[in-house]
C-alpha positions as a printed NumPy array, in Angstrom:
array([[  0.   ,   0.   ,   0.   ],
       [  1.277,   3.486,  -0.903],
       [  0.087,   6.88 ,   0.34 ],
       [  1.   ,   9.877,  -1.811],
       [  0.956,  13.281,  -0.135],
       [  2.927,  15.75 ,   1.964],
       [  3.394,  15.887,   5.759],
       [  1.832,  19.36 ,   6.155],
       [ -1.387,  18.417,   4.358],
       [ -4.283,  17.746,   6.706],
       [ -6.04 ,  15.803,   3.956],
       [ -3.021,  13.524,   3.715],
       [ -2.682,  13.327,   7.482],
       [ -6.226,  12.094,   8.039],
       [ -5.477,   9.118,   5.775],
       [ -2.072,   8.518,   7.374],
       [ -3.723,   8.679,  10.809],
       [ -6.39 ,   6.149,   9.874],
       [ -3.86 ,   3.771,   8.335],
       [ -1.984,   3.895,  11.629],
       [ -5.129,   3.444,  13.727],
       [ -5.932,   0.344,  11.654],
       [ -2.307,  -0.802,  11.931],
       [ -2.009,  -1.065,   8.147],
       [  1.588,  -1.063,   6.828],
       [  2.137,   1.404,   4.015],
       [  4.788,   3.357,   2.154],
       [  4.593,   7.153,   2.394],
       [  5.499,   8.804,  -0.913],
       [  6.14 ,  12.548,  -0.658],
       [  4.817,  14.471,  -3.666],
       [  6.884,  17.454,  -4.828],
       [  4.182,  20.108,  -4.786],
       [  6.723,  22.94 ,  -5.101],
       [  7.609,  21.693,  -8.585],
       [  3.967,  20.878,  -9.412],
       [  4.544,  17.133,  -9.545],
       [  0.839,  16.689,  -8.731],
       [ -0.133,  18.561, -11.905],
       [  1.909,  16.356, -14.229],
       [  2.037,  12.775, -15.381],
       [  2.268,  10.173, -13.978],
       [  0.503,  11.674, -10.95 ],
       [ -2.438,  12.843, -13.064],
       [ -3.055,   9.25 , -14.112],
       [ -3.786,   8.516, -10.431],
       [ -5.903,  11.619,  -9.815],
       [ -7.012,  13.685, -12.78 ],
       [ -7.779,  16.617, -10.471],
       [ -4.094,  16.818,  -9.541],
       [ -4.737,  16.775,  -5.808],
       [ -3.309,  14.918,  -2.83 ],
       [ -3.687,  12.471,  -1.221],
       [ -3.808,   9.359,  -3.365],
       [ -3.832,   5.817,  -2.018],
       [ -2.699,   2.777,  -3.962],
       [ -3.776,  -0.571,  -2.54 ],
       [ -2.785,  -3.268,  -4.978],
       [ -4.863,  -2.769,  -8.12 ],
       [ -6.996,  -0.106,  -6.411],
       [ -6.086,   3.569,  -6.78 ],
       [ -8.182,   6.104,  -4.886],
       [ -8.165,   9.876,  -4.503],
       [-10.045,  12.137,  -2.055],
       [ -9.219,  11.728,   1.602],
       [-12.784,  11.085,   2.775],
       [-13.388,   8.512,   0.04 ],
       [-10.176,   6.79 ,   1.114],
       [-11.363,   6.713,   4.74 ],
       [-14.62 ,   5.067,   3.65 ],
       [-12.716,   2.515,   1.571],
       [-10.297,   1.616,   4.346],
       [-13.056,   1.312,   6.942],
       [-15.209,  -0.801,   4.628],
       [-12.393,  -3.135,   3.601],
       [-10.203,  -3.441,   6.67 ],
       [-12.434,  -2.868,   9.714],
       [-14.395,  -6.083,  10.223],
       [-15.917,  -4.749,  13.446],
       [-17.826,  -1.983,  11.662],
       [-16.879,   0.443,  14.432],
       [-15.169,   3.048,  12.269],
       [-18.009,   3.196,   9.706],
       [-21.087,   1.861,  11.519],
       [-23.453,  -0.227,   9.417],
       [-26.552,   1.041,  11.208],
       [-28.228,   3.319,   8.638],
       [-28.926,   6.162,  11.068],
       [-25.509,   6.127,  12.725],
       [-23.819,   5.725,   9.335],
       [-25.73 ,   8.752,   8.06 ],
       [-24.504,  10.816,  11.008],
       [-20.94 ,   9.799,  10.163],
       [-21.534,  10.861,   6.552],
       [-22.821,  14.207,   7.808],
       [-19.451,  14.885,   9.438],
       [-17.576,  13.738,   6.338],
       [-19.578,  16.372,   4.454],
       [-18.645,  18.939,   7.115],
       [-14.996,  17.967,   6.65 ],
       [-15.26 ,  18.507,   2.892],
       [-17.227,  21.744,   3.309],
       [-17.024,  23.868,   6.43 ],
       [-13.713,  22.448,   7.694],
       [-12.115,  22.771,   4.257],
       [-13.462,  26.284,   3.774],
       [-12.813,  27.374,   7.357],
       [ -9.793,  26.239,   9.393],
       [ -8.119,  24.467,   6.475],
       [ -8.318,  27.522,   4.216],
       [ -7.214,  29.893,   6.992],
       [ -4.156,  27.699,   7.494],
       [ -3.484,  27.651,   3.734],
       [ -3.059,  31.42 ,   3.894],
       [ -0.646,  31.503,   6.837],
       [  1.366,  28.355,   6.115],
       [  1.424,  28.311,   2.305],
       [  0.691,  31.976,   1.453],
       [ -2.331,  30.864,  -0.576],
       [ -4.331,  33.703,  -2.173],
       [ -7.522,  33.147,  -0.172],
       [ -9.791,  35.392,   1.89 ],
       [ -8.264,  34.863,   5.318],
       [-10.889,  36.757,   7.289],
       [-13.757,  34.914,   5.6  ],
       [-12.085,  31.581,   6.332],
       [-11.557,  32.497,  10.001],
       [-15.184,  33.591,  10.284],
       [-16.347,  30.264,   8.84 ],
       [-14.078,  28.412,  11.27 ],
       [-15.507,  30.254,  14.28 ],
       [-19.082,  29.553,  13.179],
       [-18.212,  25.883,  12.727],
       [-16.493,  25.662,  16.104],
       [-19.44 ,  27.33 ,  17.836],
       [-21.706,  24.563,  16.509],
       [-19.233,  21.77 ,  17.268],
       [-18.724,  23.046,  20.819],
       [-22.461,  22.714,  21.468],
       [-22.727,  19.309,  19.782],
       [-19.808,  17.913,  21.791],
       [-21.351,  18.922,  25.118],
       [-21.354,  15.779,  27.267],
       [-19.897,  13.669,  24.454],
       [-16.476,  12.206,  23.798],
       [-16.935,  11.65 ,  20.051],
       [-18.725,  13.291,  17.151],
       [-20.959,  10.262,  16.576],
       [-21.966,   7.605,  19.079],
       [-19.934,   6.321,  21.999],
       [-16.67 ,   5.479,  20.23 ],
       [-14.366,   6.909,  17.599],
       [-15.423,   6.733,  13.945],
       [-14.03 ,   8.062,  10.699],
       [-16.001,  11.234,  11.448],
       [-13.447,  11.997,  14.159],
       [-10.537,  11.061,  11.892],
       [-11.807,  13.335,   9.12 ],
       [-12.28 ,  16.251,  11.486],
       [ -9.173,  16.055,  13.594],
       [ -6.228,  17.297,  11.508],
       [ -7.333,  20.756,  10.426],
       [ -9.186,  21.514,  13.658],
       [ -6.198,  20.533,  15.794],
       [ -4.027,  22.856,  13.703],
       [ -6.546,  25.705,  13.462],
       [ -4.331,  28.043,  15.555],
       [ -1.764,  27.897,  12.743],
       [ -4.397,  29.607,  10.621],
       [ -5.058,  32.237,  13.259],
       [ -8.132,  30.604,  14.839],
       [ -7.902,  30.089,  18.604],
       [ -9.228,  26.951,  20.286],
       [ -9.185,  28.573,  23.732],
       [-12.931,  29.344,  23.745],
       [-13.809,  25.717,  23.021],
       [-13.142,  23.325,  25.938],
       [-15.364,  20.592,  24.486],
       [-13.485,  20.671,  21.181],
       [-10.138,  20.612,  22.967],
       [-11.256,  17.613,  25.057],
       [-12.392,  15.842,  21.876],
       [ -9.013,  16.485,  20.253],
       [ -7.334,  14.992,  23.325],
       [ -9.541,  11.913,  22.973],
       [ -8.384,  11.445,  19.382],
       [ -4.744,  11.857,  20.421],
       [ -5.225,   9.145,  23.052],
       [ -6.324,   6.532,  20.499],
       [ -3.896,   3.585,  20.15 ],
       [ -1.887,   4.127,  16.986],
       [ -2.358,   7.905,  16.868],
       [  0.259,   9.763,  14.815],
       [  0.533,  13.574,  14.872],
       [  0.726,  15.959,  11.949],
       [  3.843,  18.169,  12.023],
       [  3.204,  21.614,  13.465],
       [  4.361,  24.866,  11.907],
       [  5.281,  28.186,  13.506],
       [  2.592,  30.03 ,  11.574],
       [ -0.435,  31.61 ,  13.161],
       [ -1.075,  32.38 ,  16.795],
       [  1.579,  32.606,  19.494],
       [  1.484,  29.747,  22.046],
       [ -0.182,  31.873,  24.689],
       [ -2.987,  32.72 ,  22.234],
       [ -3.737,  29.154,  21.149]])
């Protein structure tokens, strides 16, 4: 199994994290984004959109981090814990995957793109979206350890990376004790691997 991406990509990290949580051996292949390797062949033959991450598992090649999480949970988790088979619980997990692809991507992930990668995005709009998202998550996590149900699912894996690193994008987690407790719960999972931190964003005392 091969995972193509870069260490500072939260999309890549969520796949790397889940591979580790499932104890699945894999080779990490760093893509040279600075020289636009992801926009050229042969990378484009793996993902025509020219985006990371990409996972190769034998004859299977998959792009999109959330799709990869669904694939790995469906194929390698016989317990059904990570992607519950109950239709209602599974739908709630899908809801958070949609949040990861929408509000998380447009909020904390985009804010961090500006500060870490100097991306030409609207930083203030991204921070505003992040705060609105966190306000909702803080309420939903009241009295709960996980986003869905009573144990970790791929909803938590999909949400963790960019939220944990939101301060790098200038969005403080100080006002959100429930979110911070949830992040600690993810970090405590057996097999957890961190995403490298950067010096961008808020000072430590502001985080």
